[in-house]
Amino acid sequence: MRETRRSVRARVVAHTCDHCSLLAYELCASGGVLFVRRTDRSGGRPKTRESERLPDARARRMWMDLLLGNAR
């Protein structure tokens, strides 16, 4: 999904290294739910996308799948 700016503030719970790759991921918490934010810096201007807001257990499972290379 495109970044919605639906959340006024989001706390970054975990993140990948943005110095190692032009593609970085953040696990964010806001309003009692979690989501994954993806930032692509490969173009001239960074592009940000966000996953749907999910309950903690589902979002953490998606985050682990992402880190292990099992996410689609």
PDB file of N, CA, C and O in Angstrom:
ATOM      1  N   MET A   1       0.839  -1.170   0.000  1.00  0.00           N
ATOM      2  CA  MET A   1       0.000   0.000   0.000  1.00  0.00           C
ATOM      3  C   MET A   1       0.892   1.244   0.000  1.00  0.00           C
ATOM      4  O   MET A   1       1.991   1.221   0.531  1.00  0.00           O
ATOM      5  N   ARG A   2       0.405   2.295  -0.573  1.00  0.00           N
ATOM      6  CA  ARG A   2       1.123   3.560  -0.496  1.00  0.00           C
ATOM      7  C   ARG A   2       1.049   4.101   0.923  1.00  0.00           C
ATOM      8  O   ARG A   2       0.126   3.792   1.666  1.00  0.00           O
ATOM      9  N   GLU A   3       2.013   4.934   1.257  1.00  0.00           N
ATOM     10  CA  GLU A   3       2.020   5.555   2.573  1.00  0.00           C
ATOM     11  C   GLU A   3       0.745   6.387   2.715  1.00  0.00           C
ATOM     12  O   GLU A   3       0.405   7.181   1.842  1.00  0.00           O
ATOM     13  N   THR A   4       0.034   6.183   3.810  1.00  0.00           N
ATOM     14  CA  THR A   4      -1.245   6.866   3.995  1.00  0.00           C
ATOM     15  C   THR A   4      -1.149   8.055   4.923  1.00  0.00           C
ATOM     16  O   THR A   4      -2.038   8.883   4.954  1.00  0.00           O
ATOM     17  N   ARG A   5      -0.087   8.119   5.691  1.00  0.00           N
ATOM     18  CA  ARG A   5       0.064   9.143   6.731  1.00  0.00           C
ATOM     19  C   ARG A   5      -1.151   9.129   7.653  1.00  0.00           C
ATOM     20  O   ARG A   5      -1.579  10.136   8.176  1.00  0.00           O
ATOM     21  N   ARG A   6      -1.751   7.941   7.772  1.00  0.00           N
ATOM     22  CA  ARG A   6      -2.933   7.764   8.603  1.00  0.00           C
ATOM     23  C   ARG A   6      -2.597   7.942  10.075  1.00  0.00           C
ATOM     24  O   ARG A   6      -3.412   8.411  10.850  1.00  0.00           O
ATOM     25  N   SER A   7      -1.384   7.583  10.435  1.00  0.00           N
ATOM     26  CA  SER A   7      -0.949   7.692  11.825  1.00  0.00           C
ATOM     27  C   SER A   7      -0.204   9.001  12.010  1.00  0.00           C
ATOM     28  O   SER A   7       0.678   9.342  11.234  1.00  0.00           O
ATOM     29  N   VAL A   8      -0.572   9.723  13.029  1.00  0.00           N
ATOM     30  CA  VAL A   8       0.118  10.970  13.322  1.00  0.00           C
ATOM     31  C   VAL A   8       1.553  10.664  13.720  1.00  0.00           C
ATOM     32  O   VAL A   8       2.485  11.294  13.250  1.00  0.00           O
ATOM     33  N   ARG A   9       1.719   9.663  14.569  1.00  0.00           N
ATOM     34  CA  ARG A   9       3.047   9.247  15.000  1.00  0.00           C
ATOM     35  C   ARG A   9       3.148   7.739  14.948  1.00  0.00           C
ATOM     36  O   ARG A   9       2.173   7.050  15.229  1.00  0.00           O
ATOM     37  N   ALA A  10       4.313   7.265  14.591  1.00  0.00           N
ATOM     38  CA  ALA A  10       4.580   5.837  14.612  1.00  0.00           C
ATOM     39  C   ALA A  10       5.927   5.622  15.278  1.00  0.00           C
ATOM     40  O   ALA A  10       6.876   6.361  15.029  1.00  0.00           O
ATOM     41  N   ARG A  11       6.000   4.621  16.128  1.00  0.00           N
ATOM     42  CA  ARG A  11       7.241   4.280  16.811  1.00  0.00           C
ATOM     43  C   ARG A  11       7.891   3.123  16.073  1.00  0.00           C
ATOM     44  O   ARG A  11       7.239   2.120  15.770  1.00  0.00           O
ATOM     45  N   VAL A  12       9.161   3.247  15.746  1.00  0.00           N
ATOM     46  CA  VAL A  12       9.878   2.178  15.065  1.00  0.00           C
ATOM     47  C   VAL A  12      10.289   1.147  16.112  1.00  0.00           C
ATOM     48  O   VAL A  12      11.018   1.461  17.054  1.00  0.00           O
ATOM     49  N   VAL A  13       9.794  -0.081  15.944  1.00  0.00           N
ATOM     50  CA  VAL A  13      10.049  -1.173  16.872  1.00  0.00           C
ATOM     51  C   VAL A  13      11.314  -1.921  16.466  1.00  0.00           C
ATOM     52  O   VAL A  13      12.109  -2.327  17.307  1.00  0.00           O
ATOM     53  N   ALA A  14      11.508  -2.106  15.163  1.00  0.00           N
ATOM     54  CA  ALA A  14      12.685  -2.797  14.618  1.00  0.00           C
ATOM     55  C   ALA A  14      12.920  -2.266  13.213  1.00  0.00           C
ATOM     56  O   ALA A  14      12.015  -1.709  12.590  1.00  0.00           O
ATOM     57  N   HIS A  15      14.138  -2.452  12.722  1.00  0.00           N
ATOM     58  CA  HIS A  15      14.430  -1.959  11.378  1.00  0.00           C
ATOM     59  C   HIS A  15      15.585  -2.734  10.773  1.00  0.00           C
ATOM     60  O   HIS A  15      16.365  -3.372  11.479  1.00  0.00           O
ATOM     61  N   THR A  16      15.683  -2.678   9.451  1.00  0.00           N
ATOM     62  CA  THR A  16      16.829  -3.239   8.753  1.00  0.00           C
ATOM     63  C   THR A  16      17.834  -2.119   8.536  1.00  0.00           C
ATOM     64  O   THR A  16      17.515  -0.943   8.683  1.00  0.00           O
ATOM     65  N   CYS A  17      19.033  -2.481   8.162  1.00  0.00           N
ATOM     66  CA  CYS A  17      20.107  -1.497   7.983  1.00  0.00           C
ATOM     67  C   CYS A  17      19.890  -0.719   6.683  1.00  0.00           C
ATOM     68  O   CYS A  17      19.842  -1.295   5.605  1.00  0.00           O
ATOM     69  N   ASP A  18      19.768   0.601   6.791  1.00  0.00           N
ATOM     70  CA  ASP A  18      19.581   1.402   5.585  1.00  0.00           C
ATOM     71  C   ASP A  18      20.916   1.851   4.992  1.00  0.00           C
ATOM     72  O   ASP A  18      20.944   2.511   3.970  1.00  0.00           O
ATOM     73  N   HIS A  19      22.026   1.471   5.611  1.00  0.00           N
ATOM     74  CA  HIS A  19      23.341   1.785   5.045  1.00  0.00           C
ATOM     75  C   HIS A  19      23.829   0.657   4.137  1.00  0.00           C
ATOM     76  O   HIS A  19      24.678   0.877   3.278  1.00  0.00           O
ATOM     77  N   CYS A  20      23.294  -0.541   4.341  1.00  0.00           N
ATOM     78  CA  CYS A  20      23.728  -1.716   3.581  1.00  0.00           C
ATOM     79  C   CYS A  20      23.008  -1.850   2.238  1.00  0.00           C
ATOM     80  O   CYS A  20      23.484  -2.524   1.341  1.00  0.00           O
ATOM     81  N   SER A  21      21.845  -1.253   2.133  1.00  0.00           N
ATOM     82  CA  SER A  21      21.005  -1.417   0.952  1.00  0.00           C
ATOM     83  C   SER A  21      20.207  -0.141   0.715  1.00  0.00           C
ATOM     84  O   SER A  21      19.965   0.632   1.636  1.00  0.00           O
ATOM     85  N   LEU A  22      19.796   0.038  -0.518  1.00  0.00           N
ATOM     86  CA  LEU A  22      18.947   1.185  -0.842  1.00  0.00           C
ATOM     87  C   LEU A  22      17.492   0.925  -0.467  1.00  0.00           C
ATOM     88  O   LEU A  22      16.651   1.806  -0.547  1.00  0.00           O
ATOM     89  N   LEU A  23      17.200  -0.310  -0.052  1.00  0.00           N
ATOM     90  CA  LEU A  23      15.859  -0.711   0.354  1.00  0.00           C
ATOM     91  C   LEU A  23      15.896  -0.989   1.857  1.00  0.00           C
ATOM     92  O   LEU A  23      16.673  -1.818   2.321  1.00  0.00           O
ATOM     93  N   ALA A  24      15.084  -0.281   2.629  1.00  0.00           N
ATOM     94  CA  ALA A  24      15.064  -0.447   4.085  1.00  0.00           C
ATOM     95  C   ALA A  24      13.643  -0.727   4.550  1.00  0.00           C
ATOM     96  O   ALA A  24      12.672  -0.248   3.960  1.00  0.00           O
ATOM     97  N   TYR A  25      13.535  -1.510   5.619  1.00  0.00           N
ATOM     98  CA  TYR A  25      12.242  -1.859   6.199  1.00  0.00           C
ATOM     99  C   TYR A  25      12.224  -1.465   7.669  1.00  0.00           C
ATOM    100  O   TYR A  25      13.240  -1.542   8.357  1.00  0.00           O
ATOM    101  N   GLU A  26      11.036  -1.057   8.145  1.00  0.00           N
ATOM    102  CA  GLU A  26      10.835  -0.726   9.546  1.00  0.00           C
ATOM    103  C   GLU A  26       9.555  -1.388  10.026  1.00  0.00           C
ATOM    104  O   GLU A  26       8.543  -1.353   9.328  1.00  0.00           O
ATOM    105  N   LEU A  27       9.611  -1.980  11.194  1.00  0.00           N
ATOM    106  CA  LEU A  27       8.409  -2.466  11.859  1.00  0.00           C
ATOM    107  C   LEU A  27       7.965  -1.340  12.772  1.00  0.00           C
ATOM    108  O   LEU A  27       8.709  -0.922  13.662  1.00  0.00           O
ATOM    109  N   CYS A  28       6.774  -0.813  12.536  1.00  0.00           N
ATOM    110  CA  CYS A  28       6.289   0.376  13.242  1.00  0.00           C
ATOM    111  C   CYS A  28       5.044   0.048  14.061  1.00  0.00           C
ATOM    112  O   CYS A  28       4.240  -0.793  13.673  1.00  0.00           O
ATOM    113  N   ALA A  29       4.902   0.758  15.172  1.00  0.00           N
ATOM    114  CA  ALA A  29       3.724   0.622  16.033  1.00  0.00           C
ATOM    115  C   ALA A  29       3.019   1.966  16.121  1.00  0.00           C
ATOM    116  O   ALA A  29       3.660   3.009  16.239  1.00  0.00           O
ATOM    117  N   SER A  30       1.697   1.922  16.042  1.00  0.00           N
ATOM    118  CA  SER A  30       0.907   3.139  16.155  1.00  0.00           C
ATOM    119  C   SER A  30      -0.531   2.771  16.511  1.00  0.00           C
ATOM    120  O   SER A  30      -1.141   1.942  15.840  1.00  0.00           O
ATOM    121  N   GLY A  31      -1.035   3.367  17.538  1.00  0.00           N
ATOM    122  CA  GLY A  31      -2.435   3.152  17.904  1.00  0.00           C
ATOM    123  C   GLY A  31      -2.772   1.721  18.260  1.00  0.00           C
ATOM    124  O   GLY A  31      -3.882   1.275  17.999  1.00  0.00           O
ATOM    125  N   GLY A  32      -1.822   0.970  18.818  1.00  0.00           N
ATOM    126  CA  GLY A  32      -2.094  -0.404  19.236  1.00  0.00           C
ATOM    127  C   GLY A  32      -1.974  -1.443  18.148  1.00  0.00           C
ATOM    128  O   GLY A  32      -2.255  -2.616  18.391  1.00  0.00           O
ATOM    129  N   VAL A  33      -1.588  -1.051  16.958  1.00  0.00           N
ATOM    130  CA  VAL A  33      -1.386  -1.998  15.865  1.00  0.00           C
ATOM    131  C   VAL A  33       0.017  -1.808  15.283  1.00  0.00           C
ATOM    132  O   VAL A  33       0.672  -0.800  15.530  1.00  0.00           O
ATOM    133  N   LEU A  34       0.462  -2.785  14.513  1.00  0.00           N
ATOM    134  CA  LEU A  34       1.783  -2.730  13.893  1.00  0.00           C
ATOM    135  C   LEU A  34       1.651  -2.748  12.380  1.00  0.00           C
ATOM    136  O   LEU A  34       0.657  -3.242  11.833  1.00  0.00           O
ATOM    137  N   PHE A  35       2.659  -2.227  11.700  1.00  0.00           N
ATOM    138  CA  PHE A  35       2.718  -2.287  10.246  1.00  0.00           C
ATOM    139  C   PHE A  35       4.176  -2.222   9.824  1.00  0.00           C
ATOM    140  O   PHE A  35       5.049  -1.843  10.594  1.00  0.00           O
ATOM    141  N   VAL A  36       4.433  -2.625   8.587  1.00  0.00           N
ATOM    142  CA  VAL A  36       5.785  -2.588   8.038  1.00  0.00           C
ATOM    143  C   VAL A  36       5.861  -1.442   7.042  1.00  0.00           C
ATOM    144  O   VAL A  36       5.006  -1.303   6.171  1.00  0.00           O
ATOM    145  N   ARG A  37       6.887  -0.633   7.179  1.00  0.00           N
ATOM    146  CA  ARG A  37       7.130   0.481   6.259  1.00  0.00           C
ATOM    147  C   ARG A  37       8.371   0.135   5.426  1.00  0.00           C
ATOM    148  O   ARG A  37       9.394  -0.262   5.959  1.00  0.00           O
ATOM    149  N   ARG A  38       8.246   0.283   4.122  1.00  0.00           N
ATOM    150  CA  ARG A  38       9.341  -0.003   3.194  1.00  0.00           C
ATOM    151  C   ARG A  38       9.749   1.292   2.512  1.00  0.00           C
ATOM    152  O   ARG A  38       8.910   1.990   1.947  1.00  0.00           O
ATOM    153  N   THR A  39      11.045   1.613   2.554  1.00  0.00           N
ATOM    154  CA  THR A  39      11.543   2.817   1.910  1.00  0.00           C
ATOM    155  C   THR A  39      12.567   2.425   0.857  1.00  0.00           C
ATOM    156  O   THR A  39      13.556   1.761   1.158  1.00  0.00           O
ATOM    157  N   ASP A  40      12.305   2.823  -0.376  1.00  0.00           N
ATOM    158  CA  ASP A  40      13.186   2.539  -1.507  1.00  0.00           C
ATOM    159  C   ASP A  40      13.905   3.822  -1.883  1.00  0.00           C
ATOM    160  O   ASP A  40      13.286   4.785  -2.316  1.00  0.00           O
ATOM    161  N   ARG A  41      15.218   3.824  -1.724  1.00  0.00           N
ATOM    162  CA  ARG A  41      16.029   5.007  -2.022  1.00  0.00           C
ATOM    163  C   ARG A  41      16.796   4.867  -3.329  1.00  0.00           C
ATOM    164  O   ARG A  41      17.756   5.596  -3.555  1.00  0.00           O
ATOM    165  N   SER A  42      16.400   3.943  -4.181  1.00  0.00           N
ATOM    166  CA  SER A  42      17.148   3.681  -5.412  1.00  0.00           C
ATOM    167  C   SER A  42      16.922   4.750  -6.477  1.00  0.00           C
ATOM    168  O   SER A  42      17.760   4.934  -7.340  1.00  0.00           O
ATOM    169  N   GLY A  43      15.816   5.447  -6.424  1.00  0.00           N
ATOM    170  CA  GLY A  43      15.542   6.508  -7.401  1.00  0.00           C
ATOM    171  C   GLY A  43      16.038   7.844  -6.881  1.00  0.00           C
ATOM    172  O   GLY A  43      16.720   7.950  -5.869  1.00  0.00           O
ATOM    173  N   GLY A  44      15.684   8.877  -7.570  1.00  0.00           N
ATOM    174  CA  GLY A  44      16.080  10.208  -7.143  1.00  0.00           C
ATOM    175  C   GLY A  44      15.406  10.644  -5.859  1.00  0.00           C
ATOM    176  O   GLY A  44      15.964  11.359  -5.047  1.00  0.00           O
ATOM    177  N   ARG A  45      14.177  10.198  -5.646  1.00  0.00           N
ATOM    178  CA  ARG A  45      13.399  10.585  -4.470  1.00  0.00           C
ATOM    179  C   ARG A  45      12.939   9.315  -3.744  1.00  0.00           C
ATOM    180  O   ARG A  45      12.408   8.404  -4.383  1.00  0.00           O
ATOM    181  N   PRO A  46      13.124   9.220  -2.433  1.00  0.00           N
ATOM    182  CA  PRO A  46      12.702   8.015  -1.709  1.00  0.00           C
ATOM    183  C   PRO A  46      11.206   7.744  -1.866  1.00  0.00           C
ATOM    184  O   PRO A  46      10.394   8.665  -1.836  1.00  0.00           O
ATOM    185  N   LYS A  47      10.862   6.471  -2.052  1.00  0.00           N
ATOM    186  CA  LYS A  47       9.466   6.053  -2.156  1.00  0.00           C
ATOM    187  C   LYS A  47       9.149   5.188  -0.949  1.00  0.00           C
ATOM    188  O   LYS A  47       9.862   4.232  -0.664  1.00  0.00           O
ATOM    189  N   THR A  48       8.081   5.534  -0.263  1.00  0.00           N
ATOM    190  CA  THR A  48       7.693   4.823   0.945  1.00  0.00           C
ATOM    191  C   THR A  48       6.362   4.116   0.735  1.00  0.00           C
ATOM    192  O   THR A  48       5.432   4.691   0.189  1.00  0.00           O
ATOM    193  N   ARG A  49       6.318   2.859   1.177  1.00  0.00           N
ATOM    194  CA  ARG A  49       5.081   2.062   1.144  1.00  0.00           C
ATOM    195  C   ARG A  49       4.867   1.483   2.525  1.00  0.00           C
ATOM    196  O   ARG A  49       5.820   1.259   3.265  1.00  0.00           O
ATOM    197  N   GLU A  50       3.617   1.224   2.874  1.00  0.00           N
ATOM    198  CA  GLU A  50       3.292   0.649   4.169  1.00  0.00           C
ATOM    199  C   GLU A  50       2.349  -0.533   3.997  1.00  0.00           C
ATOM    200  O   GLU A  50       1.501  -0.528   3.106  1.00  0.00           O
ATOM    201  N   SER A  51       2.520  -1.516   4.860  1.00  0.00           N
ATOM    202  CA  SER A  51       1.606  -2.652   4.856  1.00  0.00           C
ATOM    203  C   SER A  51       0.305  -2.237   5.539  1.00  0.00           C
ATOM    204  O   SER A  51       0.207  -1.146   6.102  1.00  0.00           O
ATOM    205  N   GLU A  52      -0.643  -3.132   5.528  1.00  0.00           N
ATOM    206  CA  GLU A  52      -1.868  -2.876   6.275  1.00  0.00           C
ATOM    207  C   GLU A  52      -1.553  -2.910   7.770  1.00  0.00           C
ATOM    208  O   GLU A  52      -0.542  -3.460   8.195  1.00  0.00           O
ATOM    209  N   ARG A  53      -2.395  -2.296   8.570  1.00  0.00           N
ATOM    210  CA  ARG A  53      -2.231  -2.325  10.026  1.00  0.00           C
ATOM    211  C   ARG A  53      -2.726  -3.674  10.515  1.00  0.00           C
ATOM    212  O   ARG A  53      -3.821  -4.111  10.152  1.00  0.00           O
ATOM    213  N   LEU A  54      -1.905  -4.326  11.348  1.00  0.00           N
ATOM    214  CA  LEU A  54      -2.214  -5.677  11.801  1.00  0.00           C
ATOM    215  C   LEU A  54      -2.059  -5.801  13.312  1.00  0.00           C
ATOM    216  O   LEU A  54      -1.276  -5.072  13.916  1.00  0.00           O
ATOM    217  N   PRO A  55      -2.765  -6.781  13.910  1.00  0.00           N
ATOM    218  CA  PRO A  55      -2.531  -7.072  15.321  1.00  0.00           C
ATOM    219  C   PRO A  55      -1.080  -7.525  15.516  1.00  0.00           C
ATOM    220  O   PRO A  55      -0.434  -8.017  14.585  1.00  0.00           O
ATOM    221  N   ASP A  56      -0.590  -7.372  16.709  1.00  0.00           N
ATOM    222  CA  ASP A  56       0.810  -7.640  17.030  1.00  0.00           C
ATOM    223  C   ASP A  56       1.319  -8.983  16.501  1.00  0.00           C
ATOM    224  O   ASP A  56       2.342  -9.031  15.813  1.00  0.00           O
ATOM    225  N   ALA A  57       0.649 -10.071  16.815  1.00  0.00           N
ATOM    226  CA  ALA A  57       1.134 -11.403  16.432  1.00  0.00           C
ATOM    227  C   ALA A  57       1.245 -11.558  14.916  1.00  0.00           C
ATOM    228  O   ALA A  57       2.241 -12.096  14.411  1.00  0.00           O
ATOM    229  N   ARG A  58       0.258 -11.098  14.179  1.00  0.00           N
ATOM    230  CA  ARG A  58       0.301 -11.224  12.715  1.00  0.00           C
ATOM    231  C   ARG A  58       1.390 -10.348  12.104  1.00  0.00           C
ATOM    232  O   ARG A  58       2.081 -10.751  11.174  1.00  0.00           O
ATOM    233  N   ALA A  59       1.549  -9.134  12.624  1.00  0.00           N
ATOM    234  CA  ALA A  59       2.564  -8.230  12.090  1.00  0.00           C
ATOM    235  C   ALA A  59       3.962  -8.763  12.383  1.00  0.00           C
ATOM    236  O   ALA A  59       4.846  -8.707  11.521  1.00  0.00           O
ATOM    237  N   ARG A  60       4.188  -9.296  13.563  1.00  0.00           N
ATOM    238  CA  ARG A  60       5.513  -9.837  13.902  1.00  0.00           C
ATOM    239  C   ARG A  60       5.832 -11.074  13.070  1.00  0.00           C
ATOM    240  O   ARG A  60       6.977 -11.297  12.698  1.00  0.00           O
ATOM    241  N   ARG A  61       4.825 -11.872  12.770  1.00  0.00           N
ATOM    242  CA  ARG A  61       5.025 -13.030  11.890  1.00  0.00           C
ATOM    243  C   ARG A  61       5.401 -12.556  10.488  1.00  0.00           C
ATOM    244  O   ARG A  61       6.310 -13.100   9.859  1.00  0.00           O
ATOM    245  N   MET A  62       4.723 -11.523   9.989  1.00  0.00           N
ATOM    246  CA  MET A  62       5.048 -10.967   8.677  1.00  0.00           C
ATOM    247  C   MET A  62       6.469 -10.390   8.686  1.00  0.00           C
ATOM    248  O   MET A  62       7.228 -10.561   7.734  1.00  0.00           O
ATOM    249  N   TRP A  63       6.849  -9.717   9.757  1.00  0.00           N
ATOM    250  CA  TRP A  63       8.188  -9.144   9.882  1.00  0.00           C
ATOM    251  C   TRP A  63       9.246 -10.250   9.833  1.00  0.00           C
ATOM    252  O   TRP A  63      10.249 -10.140   9.142  1.00  0.00           O
ATOM    253  N   MET A  64       9.010 -11.336  10.572  1.00  0.00           N
ATOM    254  CA  MET A  64       9.968 -12.449  10.583  1.00  0.00           C
ATOM    255  C   MET A  64      10.045 -13.092   9.203  1.00  0.00           C
ATOM    256  O   MET A  64      11.143 -13.417   8.732  1.00  0.00           O
ATOM    257  N   ASP A  65       8.909 -13.256   8.531  1.00  0.00           N
ATOM    258  CA  ASP A  65       8.921 -13.792   7.157  1.00  0.00           C
ATOM    259  C   ASP A  65       9.721 -12.893   6.238  1.00  0.00           C
ATOM    260  O   ASP A  65      10.469 -13.366   5.381  1.00  0.00           O
ATOM    261  N   LEU A  66       9.588 -11.598   6.409  1.00  0.00           N
ATOM    262  CA  LEU A  66      10.330 -10.632   5.608  1.00  0.00           C
ATOM    263  C   LEU A  66      11.834 -10.794   5.838  1.00  0.00           C
ATOM    264  O   LEU A  66      12.618 -10.882   4.890  1.00  0.00           O
ATOM    265  N   LEU A  67      12.247 -10.884   7.091  1.00  0.00           N
ATOM    266  CA  LEU A  67      13.666 -11.024   7.417  1.00  0.00           C
ATOM    267  C   LEU A  67      14.255 -12.341   6.916  1.00  0.00           C
ATOM    268  O   LEU A  67      15.429 -12.401   6.534  1.00  0.00           O
ATOM    269  N   LEU A  68      13.433 -13.395   6.923  1.00  0.00           N
ATOM    270  CA  LEU A  68      13.900 -14.711   6.491  1.00  0.00           C
ATOM    271  C   LEU A  68      13.773 -14.923   4.985  1.00  0.00           C
ATOM    272  O   LEU A  68      14.166 -15.962   4.469  1.00  0.00           O
ATOM    273  N   GLY A  69      13.219 -13.941   4.281  1.00  0.00           N
ATOM    274  CA  GLY A  69      13.058 -14.055   2.839  1.00  0.00           C
ATOM    275  C   GLY A  69      11.855 -14.858   2.407  1.00  0.00           C
ATOM    276  O   GLY A  69      11.782 -15.304   1.268  1.00  0.00           O
ATOM    277  N   ASN A  70      10.910 -15.062   3.309  1.00  0.00           N
ATOM    278  CA  ASN A  70       9.712 -15.842   2.986  1.00  0.00           C
ATOM    279  C   ASN A  70       8.490 -14.997   2.678  1.00  0.00           C
ATOM    280  O   ASN A  70       7.432 -15.522   2.384  1.00  0.00           O
ATOM    281  N   ALA A  71       8.602 -13.680   2.774  1.00  0.00           N
ATOM    282  CA  ALA A  71       7.460 -12.795   2.519  1.00  0.00           C
ATOM    283  C   ALA A  71       7.256 -12.612   1.025  1.00  0.00           C
ATOM    284  O   ALA A  71       8.187 -12.677   0.240  1.00  0.00           O
ATOM    285  N   ARG A  72       6.014 -12.372   0.646  1.00  0.00           N
ATOM    286  CA  ARG A  72       5.699 -12.124  -0.765  1.00  0.00           C
ATOM    287  C   ARG A  72       5.419 -10.662  -0.967  1.00  0.00           C
ATOM    288  O   ARG A  72       4.922  -9.973  -0.198  1.00  0.00           O
TER     289      ARG A  72
END
